[in-house]
Amino acid sequence: MSLTPPKPPTNDEIVAANRDSWNEAAGHHREHDQYKALLKGFAEPGFSMLDDVMTERLKTIGLEGKTVAQLCCNNGREALSIKNLGAAGVTGFDFAEEFLAQGRELAAAGGIAADFVQTDINAIPADYDGRFDLAVVTIGVFGWQPDLAAFFASARRILKPGGRLFIYEDHPILNMYDDRDTGGPPQPDESYFRSEPYRSDNGLDYWAQQDYAARPNYWIFHKMSDVIMGLVRAGFAIEDFEEFPHNIGTRAHMENQPHQLPLSYVLVGRKAA
């Protein structure tokens, strides 16, 4: 007798599971030296943890007098850095309240004015519609999104006419590779075109890269074309796109290879006026 395969999780189930898993991970992150370094850093005036690529691209777009939203902000370290670089106001949106609490703690350490809002990105309250000049997406956001069309529609909704969506992300080709250093050249172990969500029960302590008995979470594979065309179909005109060989997440061991993979990219879209 054949067994009926389990039904795949719905999008709502994926979002709920991922929210619970991230809230669970927050306590692990709080104990690490990286978080303590952020507390110390933001206590210093003007501190920013943004790298040169992100800093220069944002300065080119312009931050002075701009209102900025960070989508899936985690502990808000990028949003707070953007405020210190001259933005008029920053708001971080995330579904994990435990990480938002850390964002408020980092902001308090430096007396930085910032708002943090607990919400699924696809359900940002209508009060925020048309309020932002710039929306920012950074490292490792899209893999948690089962519905990119809804994500981009929400980003467009909160932007003013002519507002920009700035994306600085891990390259999706990295979904093919283990994110841990196993020694030797990187070897693919997944298809770039995988369609089913990847389930993990090993936790989300990416700073220490240590597993723990955890609530399940689901990672979604999106191709580069899914991201680019998702942006276009949502009504954005692409202003900038560049791929890079440098790591911005947990793949430092994949830099400087004889046959170098793209590890990150910048993509900027402008909402029609």
PDB file of C-alpha atoms in Angstrom:
ATOM      1  CA  MET A   1       0.000   0.000   0.000  1.00  0.00           C
ATOM      2  CA  SER A   2       1.460   3.333  -1.011  1.00  0.00           C
ATOM      3  CA  LEU A   3       1.570   6.186   1.445  1.00  0.00           C
ATOM      4  CA  THR A   4       0.059   9.538   0.580  1.00  0.00           C
ATOM      5  CA  PRO A   5       2.833  12.156   0.525  1.00  0.00           C
ATOM      6  CA  PRO A   6       2.379  14.989   3.025  1.00  0.00           C
ATOM      7  CA  LYS A   7       0.672  18.088   1.712  1.00  0.00           C
ATOM      8  CA  PRO A   8       3.070  20.987   1.178  1.00  0.00           C
ATOM      9  CA  PRO A   9       2.595  23.904   3.578  1.00  0.00           C
ATOM     10  CA  THR A  10       0.467  26.818   2.451  1.00  0.00           C
ATOM     11  CA  ASN A  11       1.973  30.287   2.139  1.00  0.00           C
ATOM     12  CA  ASP A  12       0.289  31.334   5.393  1.00  0.00           C
ATOM     13  CA  GLU A  13       1.699  28.269   7.155  1.00  0.00           C
ATOM     14  CA  ILE A  14       5.183  29.056   5.824  1.00  0.00           C
ATOM     15  CA  VAL A  15       5.025  32.652   7.071  1.00  0.00           C
ATOM     16  CA  ALA A  16       3.726  31.587  10.499  1.00  0.00           C
ATOM     17  CA  ALA A  17       6.390  28.896  10.880  1.00  0.00           C
ATOM     18  CA  ASN A  18       9.165  31.274   9.822  1.00  0.00           C
ATOM     19  CA  ARG A  19       7.954  33.960  12.231  1.00  0.00           C
ATOM     20  CA  ASP A  20       8.010  31.490  15.133  1.00  0.00           C
ATOM     21  CA  SER A  21      11.448  30.219  14.159  1.00  0.00           C
ATOM     22  CA  TRP A  22      12.913  33.735  13.965  1.00  0.00           C
ATOM     23  CA  ASN A  23      11.416  34.736  17.306  1.00  0.00           C
ATOM     24  CA  GLU A  24      12.954  31.597  18.790  1.00  0.00           C
ATOM     25  CA  ALA A  25      16.357  32.446  17.281  1.00  0.00           C
ATOM     26  CA  ALA A  26      16.490  35.947  18.771  1.00  0.00           C
ATOM     27  CA  GLY A  27      17.695  34.776  22.163  1.00  0.00           C
ATOM     28  CA  HIS A  28      20.580  32.885  20.581  1.00  0.00           C
ATOM     29  CA  HIS A  29      21.649  35.954  18.591  1.00  0.00           C
ATOM     30  CA  ARG A  30      21.508  38.204  21.630  1.00  0.00           C
ATOM     31  CA  GLU A  31      24.240  36.168  23.344  1.00  0.00           C
ATOM     32  CA  HIS A  32      26.811  36.523  20.565  1.00  0.00           C
ATOM     33  CA  ASP A  33      29.730  38.916  20.319  1.00  0.00           C
ATOM     34  CA  GLN A  34      28.302  40.293  17.067  1.00  0.00           C
ATOM     35  CA  TYR A  35      25.272  41.696  18.882  1.00  0.00           C
ATOM     36  CA  LYS A  36      27.404  43.077  21.706  1.00  0.00           C
ATOM     37  CA  ALA A  37      29.586  44.784  19.080  1.00  0.00           C
ATOM     38  CA  LEU A  38      26.494  46.383  17.558  1.00  0.00           C
ATOM     39  CA  LEU A  39      25.419  47.717  20.959  1.00  0.00           C
ATOM     40  CA  LYS A  40      28.865  49.210  21.443  1.00  0.00           C
ATOM     41  CA  GLY A  41      28.984  50.537  17.889  1.00  0.00           C
ATOM     42  CA  PHE A  42      25.630  52.297  17.888  1.00  0.00           C
ATOM     43  CA  ALA A  43      26.532  53.997  21.160  1.00  0.00           C
ATOM     44  CA  GLU A  44      29.069  55.977  19.082  1.00  0.00           C
ATOM     45  CA  PRO A  45      27.748  58.958  17.063  1.00  0.00           C
ATOM     46  CA  GLY A  46      27.455  58.302  13.352  1.00  0.00           C
ATOM     47  CA  PHE A  47      28.163  54.572  13.564  1.00  0.00           C
ATOM     48  CA  SER A  48      27.321  52.521  10.463  1.00  0.00           C
ATOM     49  CA  MET A  49      27.803  48.834   9.800  1.00  0.00           C
ATOM     50  CA  LEU A  50      27.074  49.158   6.065  1.00  0.00           C
ATOM     51  CA  ASP A  51      29.809  48.134   3.654  1.00  0.00           C
ATOM     52  CA  ASP A  52      31.300  50.446   1.024  1.00  0.00           C
ATOM     53  CA  VAL A  53      29.086  49.203  -1.817  1.00  0.00           C
ATOM     54  CA  MET A  54      25.834  49.814   0.049  1.00  0.00           C
ATOM     55  CA  THR A  55      27.027  53.096   1.522  1.00  0.00           C
ATOM     56  CA  GLU A  56      28.102  54.560  -1.828  1.00  0.00           C
ATOM     57  CA  ARG A  57      24.983  53.377  -3.673  1.00  0.00           C
ATOM     58  CA  LEU A  58      22.713  54.907  -1.020  1.00  0.00           C
ATOM     59  CA  LYS A  59      24.677  58.158  -1.080  1.00  0.00           C
ATOM     60  CA  THR A  60      24.286  58.233  -4.862  1.00  0.00           C
ATOM     61  CA  ILE A  61      20.521  57.840  -4.496  1.00  0.00           C
ATOM     62  CA  GLY A  62      20.568  60.456  -1.723  1.00  0.00           C
ATOM     63  CA  LEU A  63      19.472  60.140   1.896  1.00  0.00           C
ATOM     64  CA  GLU A  64      19.271  63.740   3.120  1.00  0.00           C
ATOM     65  CA  GLY A  65      15.686  64.604   3.926  1.00  0.00           C
ATOM     66  CA  LYS A  66      14.450  61.151   2.852  1.00  0.00           C
ATOM     67  CA  THR A  67      12.106  58.835   4.735  1.00  0.00           C
ATOM     68  CA  VAL A  68      13.350  55.240   4.548  1.00  0.00           C
ATOM     69  CA  ALA A  69      11.672  51.885   5.211  1.00  0.00           C
ATOM     70  CA  GLN A  70      13.605  48.680   5.752  1.00  0.00           C
ATOM     71  CA  LEU A  71      11.582  45.591   4.826  1.00  0.00           C
ATOM     72  CA  CYS A  72      12.312  42.501   6.938  1.00  0.00           C
ATOM     73  CA  CYS A  73      14.654  44.557   9.089  1.00  0.00           C
ATOM     74  CA  ASN A  74      15.559  41.882  11.684  1.00  0.00           C
ATOM     75  CA  ASN A  75      17.294  43.871  14.473  1.00  0.00           C
ATOM     76  CA  GLY A  76      17.305  47.040  12.386  1.00  0.00           C
ATOM     77  CA  ARG A  77      21.069  47.451  12.145  1.00  0.00           C
ATOM     78  CA  GLU A  78      20.900  48.619   8.524  1.00  0.00           C
ATOM     79  CA  ALA A  79      17.994  51.006   9.200  1.00  0.00           C
ATOM     80  CA  LEU A  80      19.841  52.585  12.110  1.00  0.00           C
ATOM     81  CA  SER A  81      22.998  52.899  10.005  1.00  0.00           C
ATOM     82  CA  ILE A  82      20.974  54.628   7.282  1.00  0.00           C
ATOM     83  CA  LYS A  83      19.624  57.077   9.859  1.00  0.00           C
ATOM     84  CA  ASN A  84      23.179  57.832  10.963  1.00  0.00           C
ATOM     85  CA  LEU A  85      24.134  58.438   7.318  1.00  0.00           C
ATOM     86  CA  GLY A  86      21.639  61.287   7.120  1.00  0.00           C
ATOM     87  CA  ALA A  87      18.131  59.960   6.442  1.00  0.00           C
ATOM     88  CA  ALA A  88      15.373  62.144   7.874  1.00  0.00           C
ATOM     89  CA  GLY A  89      13.515  59.169   9.314  1.00  0.00           C
ATOM     90  CA  VAL A  90      13.665  55.367   9.290  1.00  0.00           C
ATOM     91  CA  THR A  91      11.063  52.681   9.931  1.00  0.00           C
ATOM     92  CA  GLY A  92      11.856  48.989  10.201  1.00  0.00           C
ATOM     93  CA  PHE A  93       9.183  46.391   9.392  1.00  0.00           C
ATOM     94  CA  ASP A  94       9.523  42.757  10.452  1.00  0.00           C
ATOM     95  CA  PHE A  95       7.290  39.908  11.588  1.00  0.00           C
ATOM     96  CA  ALA A  96       9.566  38.811  14.482  1.00  0.00           C
ATOM     97  CA  GLU A  97       8.830  40.937  17.551  1.00  0.00           C
ATOM     98  CA  GLU A  98      11.827  39.531  19.433  1.00  0.00           C
ATOM     99  CA  PHE A  99      14.231  40.947  16.844  1.00  0.00           C
ATOM    100  CA  LEU A 100      12.366  44.257  16.737  1.00  0.00           C
ATOM    101  CA  ALA A 101      12.937  44.479  20.504  1.00  0.00           C
ATOM    102  CA  GLN A 102      16.663  44.211  19.787  1.00  0.00           C
ATOM    103  CA  GLY A 103      16.332  46.978  17.199  1.00  0.00           C
ATOM    104  CA  ARG A 104      14.773  49.252  19.805  1.00  0.00           C
ATOM    105  CA  GLU A 105      17.595  48.378  22.177  1.00  0.00           C
ATOM    106  CA  LEU A 106      20.232  49.260  19.560  1.00  0.00           C
ATOM    107  CA  ALA A 107      18.449  52.529  18.810  1.00  0.00           C
ATOM    108  CA  ALA A 108      18.308  53.393  22.510  1.00  0.00           C
ATOM    109  CA  ALA A 109      22.041  52.698  22.865  1.00  0.00           C
ATOM    110  CA  GLY A 110      22.773  55.584  20.496  1.00  0.00           C
ATOM    111  CA  GLY A 111      19.731  57.767  21.098  1.00  0.00           C
ATOM    112  CA  ILE A 112      18.713  57.181  17.478  1.00  0.00           C
ATOM    113  CA  ALA A 113      15.156  58.061  16.465  1.00  0.00           C
ATOM    114  CA  ALA A 114      13.633  55.072  14.661  1.00  0.00           C
ATOM    115  CA  ASP A 115      10.301  53.280  14.448  1.00  0.00           C
ATOM    116  CA  PHE A 116       9.940  49.500  14.449  1.00  0.00           C
ATOM    117  CA  VAL A 117       6.679  47.884  13.357  1.00  0.00           C
ATOM    118  CA  GLN A 118       5.706  44.250  13.825  1.00  0.00           C
ATOM    119  CA  THR A 119       3.920  43.018  10.692  1.00  0.00           C
ATOM    120  CA  ASP A 120       4.056  40.564   7.844  1.00  0.00           C
ATOM    121  CA  ILE A 121       5.513  42.597   4.977  1.00  0.00           C
ATOM    122  CA  ASN A 122       2.550  41.682   2.789  1.00  0.00           C
ATOM    123  CA  ALA A 123       0.178  43.146   5.396  1.00  0.00           C
ATOM    124  CA  ILE A 124       1.826  46.467   6.275  1.00  0.00           C
ATOM    125  CA  PRO A 125      -0.986  48.707   7.602  1.00  0.00           C
ATOM    126  CA  ALA A 126      -2.512  51.096   5.076  1.00  0.00           C
ATOM    127  CA  ASP A 127      -1.457  54.023   7.300  1.00  0.00           C
ATOM    128  CA  TYR A 128       2.025  53.632   5.763  1.00  0.00           C
ATOM    129  CA  ASP A 129       0.873  53.827   2.138  1.00  0.00           C
ATOM    130  CA  GLY A 130       2.783  56.418   0.114  1.00  0.00           C
ATOM    131  CA  ARG A 131       4.921  57.556   3.063  1.00  0.00           C
ATOM    132  CA  PHE A 132       8.459  56.596   2.051  1.00  0.00           C
ATOM    133  CA  ASP A 133      11.013  57.924  -0.405  1.00  0.00           C
ATOM    134  CA  LEU A 134      13.099  54.759  -0.252  1.00  0.00           C
ATOM    135  CA  ALA A 135      12.521  51.130   0.741  1.00  0.00           C
ATOM    136  CA  VAL A 136      15.515  48.906   1.456  1.00  0.00           C
ATOM    137  CA  VAL A 137      15.922  45.121   1.278  1.00  0.00           C
ATOM    138  CA  THR A 138      19.144  43.489   2.447  1.00  0.00           C
ATOM    139  CA  ILE A 139      20.821  40.150   3.015  1.00  0.00           C
ATOM    140  CA  GLY A 140      18.698  37.018   2.994  1.00  0.00           C
ATOM    141  CA  VAL A 141      15.156  38.402   2.719  1.00  0.00           C
ATOM    142  CA  PHE A 142      13.677  36.864  -0.407  1.00  0.00           C
ATOM    143  CA  GLY A 143      14.210  33.255   0.624  1.00  0.00           C
ATOM    144  CA  TRP A 144      11.652  33.729   3.417  1.00  0.00           C
ATOM    145  CA  GLN A 145       9.017  35.090   1.018  1.00  0.00           C
ATOM    146  CA  PRO A 146       6.655  32.503  -0.501  1.00  0.00           C
ATOM    147  CA  ASP A 147       4.931  35.195  -2.604  1.00  0.00           C
ATOM    148  CA  LEU A 148       7.301  37.647  -4.281  1.00  0.00           C
ATOM    149  CA  ALA A 149       4.467  39.342  -6.186  1.00  0.00           C
ATOM    150  CA  ALA A 150       2.738  40.249  -2.924  1.00  0.00           C
ATOM    151  CA  PHE A 151       6.050  41.391  -1.426  1.00  0.00           C
ATOM    152  CA  PHE A 152       6.825  43.767  -4.308  1.00  0.00           C
ATOM    153  CA  ALA A 153       3.245  45.037  -4.368  1.00  0.00           C
ATOM    154  CA  SER A 154       3.525  45.913  -0.685  1.00  0.00           C
ATOM    155  CA  ALA A 155       6.865  47.650  -1.256  1.00  0.00           C
ATOM    156  CA  ARG A 156       5.362  49.685  -4.081  1.00  0.00           C
ATOM    157  CA  ARG A 157       2.317  50.592  -1.981  1.00  0.00           C
ATOM    158  CA  ILE A 158       4.308  52.239   0.808  1.00  0.00           C
ATOM    159  CA  LEU A 159       6.497  54.287  -1.550  1.00  0.00           C
ATOM    160  CA  LYS A 160       5.768  57.812  -2.724  1.00  0.00           C
ATOM    161  CA  PRO A 161       5.470  58.378  -6.489  1.00  0.00           C
ATOM    162  CA  GLY A 162       9.029  58.258  -7.811  1.00  0.00           C
ATOM    163  CA  GLY A 163      10.220  56.415  -4.708  1.00  0.00           C
ATOM    164  CA  ARG A 164      12.894  53.748  -5.034  1.00  0.00           C
ATOM    165  CA  LEU A 165      13.273  50.151  -3.874  1.00  0.00           C
ATOM    166  CA  PHE A 166      16.947  49.379  -3.153  1.00  0.00           C
ATOM    167  CA  ILE A 167      17.912  45.695  -2.955  1.00  0.00           C
ATOM    168  CA  TYR A 168      21.341  44.436  -1.818  1.00  0.00           C
ATOM    169  CA  GLU A 169      21.014  40.687  -1.542  1.00  0.00           C
ATOM    170  CA  ASP A 170      22.748  37.337  -1.622  1.00  0.00           C
ATOM    171  CA  HIS A 171      22.778  36.070  -5.197  1.00  0.00           C
ATOM    172  CA  PRO A 172      20.115  33.347  -5.686  1.00  0.00           C
ATOM    173  CA  ILE A 173      22.646  31.009  -7.293  1.00  0.00           C
ATOM    174  CA  LEU A 174      23.892  30.440  -3.727  1.00  0.00           C
ATOM    175  CA  ASN A 175      20.756  28.386  -3.067  1.00  0.00           C
ATOM    176  CA  MET A 176      22.557  25.615  -4.937  1.00  0.00           C
ATOM    177  CA  TYR A 177      25.349  25.452  -2.339  1.00  0.00           C
ATOM    178  CA  ASP A 178      25.740  24.631   1.350  1.00  0.00           C
ATOM    179  CA  ASP A 179      26.294  27.861   3.279  1.00  0.00           C
ATOM    180  CA  ARG A 180      28.927  26.255   5.526  1.00  0.00           C
ATOM    181  CA  ASP A 181      32.586  25.869   4.712  1.00  0.00           C
ATOM    182  CA  THR A 182      33.222  22.172   4.058  1.00  0.00           C
ATOM    183  CA  GLY A 183      36.708  22.747   2.655  1.00  0.00           C
ATOM    184  CA  GLY A 184      37.709  22.820  -0.986  1.00  0.00           C
ATOM    185  CA  PRO A 185      35.902  24.463  -3.893  1.00  0.00           C
ATOM    186  CA  PRO A 186      32.117  24.929  -3.511  1.00  0.00           C
ATOM    187  CA  GLN A 187      30.076  22.018  -4.843  1.00  0.00           C
ATOM    188  CA  PRO A 188      26.375  22.320  -5.779  1.00  0.00           C
ATOM    189  CA  ASP A 189      23.937  20.105  -3.915  1.00  0.00           C
ATOM    190  CA  GLU A 190      20.586  21.601  -5.007  1.00  0.00           C
ATOM    191  CA  SER A 191      18.972  22.558  -8.287  1.00  0.00           C
ATOM    192  CA  TYR A 192      18.780  26.252  -9.106  1.00  0.00           C
ATOM    193  CA  PHE A 193      15.238  25.511 -10.298  1.00  0.00           C
ATOM    194  CA  ARG A 194      13.990  23.791  -7.128  1.00  0.00           C
ATOM    195  CA  SER A 195      10.290  24.606  -6.720  1.00  0.00           C
ATOM    196  CA  GLU A 196       9.343  23.074  -3.367  1.00  0.00           C
ATOM    197  CA  PRO A 197      10.181  24.874  -0.092  1.00  0.00           C
ATOM    198  CA  TYR A 198      13.275  23.657   1.751  1.00  0.00           C
ATOM    199  CA  ARG A 199      12.441  22.748   5.364  1.00  0.00           C
ATOM    200  CA  SER A 200      14.987  23.014   8.172  1.00  0.00           C
ATOM    201  CA  ASP A 201      14.676  22.080  11.847  1.00  0.00           C
ATOM    202  CA  ASN A 202      18.224  23.140  12.782  1.00  0.00           C
ATOM    203  CA  GLY A 203      17.550  26.700  13.879  1.00  0.00           C
ATOM    204  CA  LEU A 204      18.642  30.101  12.583  1.00  0.00           C
ATOM    205  CA  ASP A 205      21.837  30.854  14.474  1.00  0.00           C
ATOM    206  CA  TYR A 206      23.739  31.967  11.373  1.00  0.00           C
ATOM    207  CA  TRP A 207      26.207  34.029  13.417  1.00  0.00           C
ATOM    208  CA  ALA A 208      27.625  31.001  15.241  1.00  0.00           C
ATOM    209  CA  GLN A 209      26.529  28.514  12.558  1.00  0.00           C
ATOM    210  CA  GLN A 210      25.493  26.168  15.342  1.00  0.00           C
ATOM    211  CA  ASP A 211      22.449  23.905  15.119  1.00  0.00           C
ATOM    212  CA  TYR A 212      19.891  23.561  17.898  1.00  0.00           C
ATOM    213  CA  ALA A 213      16.570  21.744  18.299  1.00  0.00           C
ATOM    214  CA  ALA A 214      14.292  24.326  16.732  1.00  0.00           C
ATOM    215  CA  ARG A 215      10.897  25.104  15.332  1.00  0.00           C
ATOM    216  CA  PRO A 216      10.770  24.353  11.595  1.00  0.00           C
ATOM    217  CA  ASN A 217      11.390  27.044   9.020  1.00  0.00           C
ATOM    218  CA  TYR A 218      11.001  27.102   5.248  1.00  0.00           C
ATOM    219  CA  TRP A 219      13.324  28.592   2.640  1.00  0.00           C
ATOM    220  CA  ILE A 220      11.992  29.386  -0.821  1.00  0.00           C
ATOM    221  CA  PHE A 221      14.141  29.204  -3.963  1.00  0.00           C
ATOM    222  CA  HIS A 222      13.689  32.237  -6.241  1.00  0.00           C
ATOM    223  CA  LYS A 223      15.632  32.627  -9.470  1.00  0.00           C
ATOM    224  CA  MET A 224      17.281  35.916 -10.437  1.00  0.00           C
ATOM    225  CA  SER A 225      14.655  36.252 -13.166  1.00  0.00           C
ATOM    226  CA  ASP A 226      11.894  35.888 -10.539  1.00  0.00           C
ATOM    227  CA  VAL A 227      13.292  38.854  -8.639  1.00  0.00           C
ATOM    228  CA  ILE A 228      13.900  41.079 -11.672  1.00  0.00           C
ATOM    229  CA  MET A 229      10.595  40.344 -13.369  1.00  0.00           C
ATOM    230  CA  GLY A 230       8.751  40.501 -10.056  1.00  0.00           C
ATOM    231  CA  LEU A 231      10.043  44.036  -9.677  1.00  0.00           C
ATOM    232  CA  VAL A 232       9.035  44.952 -13.228  1.00  0.00           C
ATOM    233  CA  ARG A 233       5.568  43.404 -12.990  1.00  0.00           C
ATOM    234  CA  ALA A 234       4.933  45.293  -9.751  1.00  0.00           C
ATOM    235  CA  GLY A 235       5.356  48.564 -11.626  1.00  0.00           C
ATOM    236  CA  PHE A 236       8.982  49.468 -11.021  1.00  0.00           C
ATOM    237  CA  ALA A 237      11.381  50.749 -13.665  1.00  0.00           C
ATOM    238  CA  ILE A 238      14.840  49.223 -13.185  1.00  0.00           C
ATOM    239  CA  GLU A 239      17.497  51.899 -12.668  1.00  0.00           C
ATOM    240  CA  ASP A 240      20.469  49.827 -11.573  1.00  0.00           C
ATOM    241  CA  PHE A 241      21.535  46.189 -11.544  1.00  0.00           C
ATOM    242  CA  GLU A 242      25.003  44.833 -10.814  1.00  0.00           C
ATOM    243  CA  GLU A 243      26.328  41.460  -9.654  1.00  0.00           C
ATOM    244  CA  PHE A 244      29.366  41.160  -7.385  1.00  0.00           C
ATOM    245  CA  PRO A 245      31.919  38.487  -6.415  1.00  0.00           C
ATOM    246  CA  HIS A 246      31.990  39.509  -2.745  1.00  0.00           C
ATOM    247  CA  ASN A 247      30.160  37.942   0.204  1.00  0.00           C
ATOM    248  CA  ILE A 248      27.637  39.970   2.195  1.00  0.00           C
ATOM    249  CA  GLY A 249      26.247  37.160   4.336  1.00  0.00           C
ATOM    250  CA  THR A 250      27.700  33.843   5.452  1.00  0.00           C
ATOM    251  CA  ARG A 251      29.704  32.849   2.369  1.00  0.00           C
ATOM    252  CA  ALA A 252      33.138  34.367   2.943  1.00  0.00           C
ATOM    253  CA  HIS A 253      34.664  30.960   2.168  1.00  0.00           C
ATOM    254  CA  MET A 254      33.251  31.228  -1.361  1.00  0.00           C
ATOM    255  CA  GLU A 255      35.209  34.369  -2.256  1.00  0.00           C
ATOM    256  CA  ASN A 256      38.426  34.397  -4.308  1.00  0.00           C
ATOM    257  CA  GLN A 257      37.771  31.111  -6.088  1.00  0.00           C
ATOM    258  CA  PRO A 258      39.500  30.195  -9.370  1.00  0.00           C
ATOM    259  CA  HIS A 259      36.058  30.026 -10.994  1.00  0.00           C
ATOM    260  CA  GLN A 260      34.220  32.708  -9.065  1.00  0.00           C
ATOM    261  CA  LEU A 261      30.454  32.567  -8.552  1.00  0.00           C
ATOM    262  CA  PRO A 262      28.369  35.728  -8.199  1.00  0.00           C
ATOM    263  CA  LEU A 263      27.775  36.120  -4.448  1.00  0.00           C
ATOM    264  CA  SER A 264      25.732  39.313  -4.204  1.00  0.00           C
ATOM    265  CA  TYR A 265      23.955  41.930  -6.281  1.00  0.00           C
ATOM    266  CA  VAL A 266      22.412  45.394  -6.211  1.00  0.00           C
ATOM    267  CA  LEU A 267      19.046  45.977  -7.877  1.00  0.00           C
ATOM    268  CA  VAL A 268      17.234  49.330  -7.790  1.00  0.00           C
ATOM    269  CA  GLY A 269      13.719  49.995  -9.054  1.00  0.00           C
ATOM    270  CA  ARG A 270      11.844  53.287  -9.257  1.00  0.00           C
ATOM    271  CA  LYS A 271       8.083  53.547  -8.749  1.00  0.00           C
ATOM    272  CA  ALA A 272       6.373  55.373 -11.573  1.00  0.00           C
ATOM    273  CA  ALA A 273       5.338  58.915 -10.678  1.00  0.00           C
TER     274      ALA A 273
END
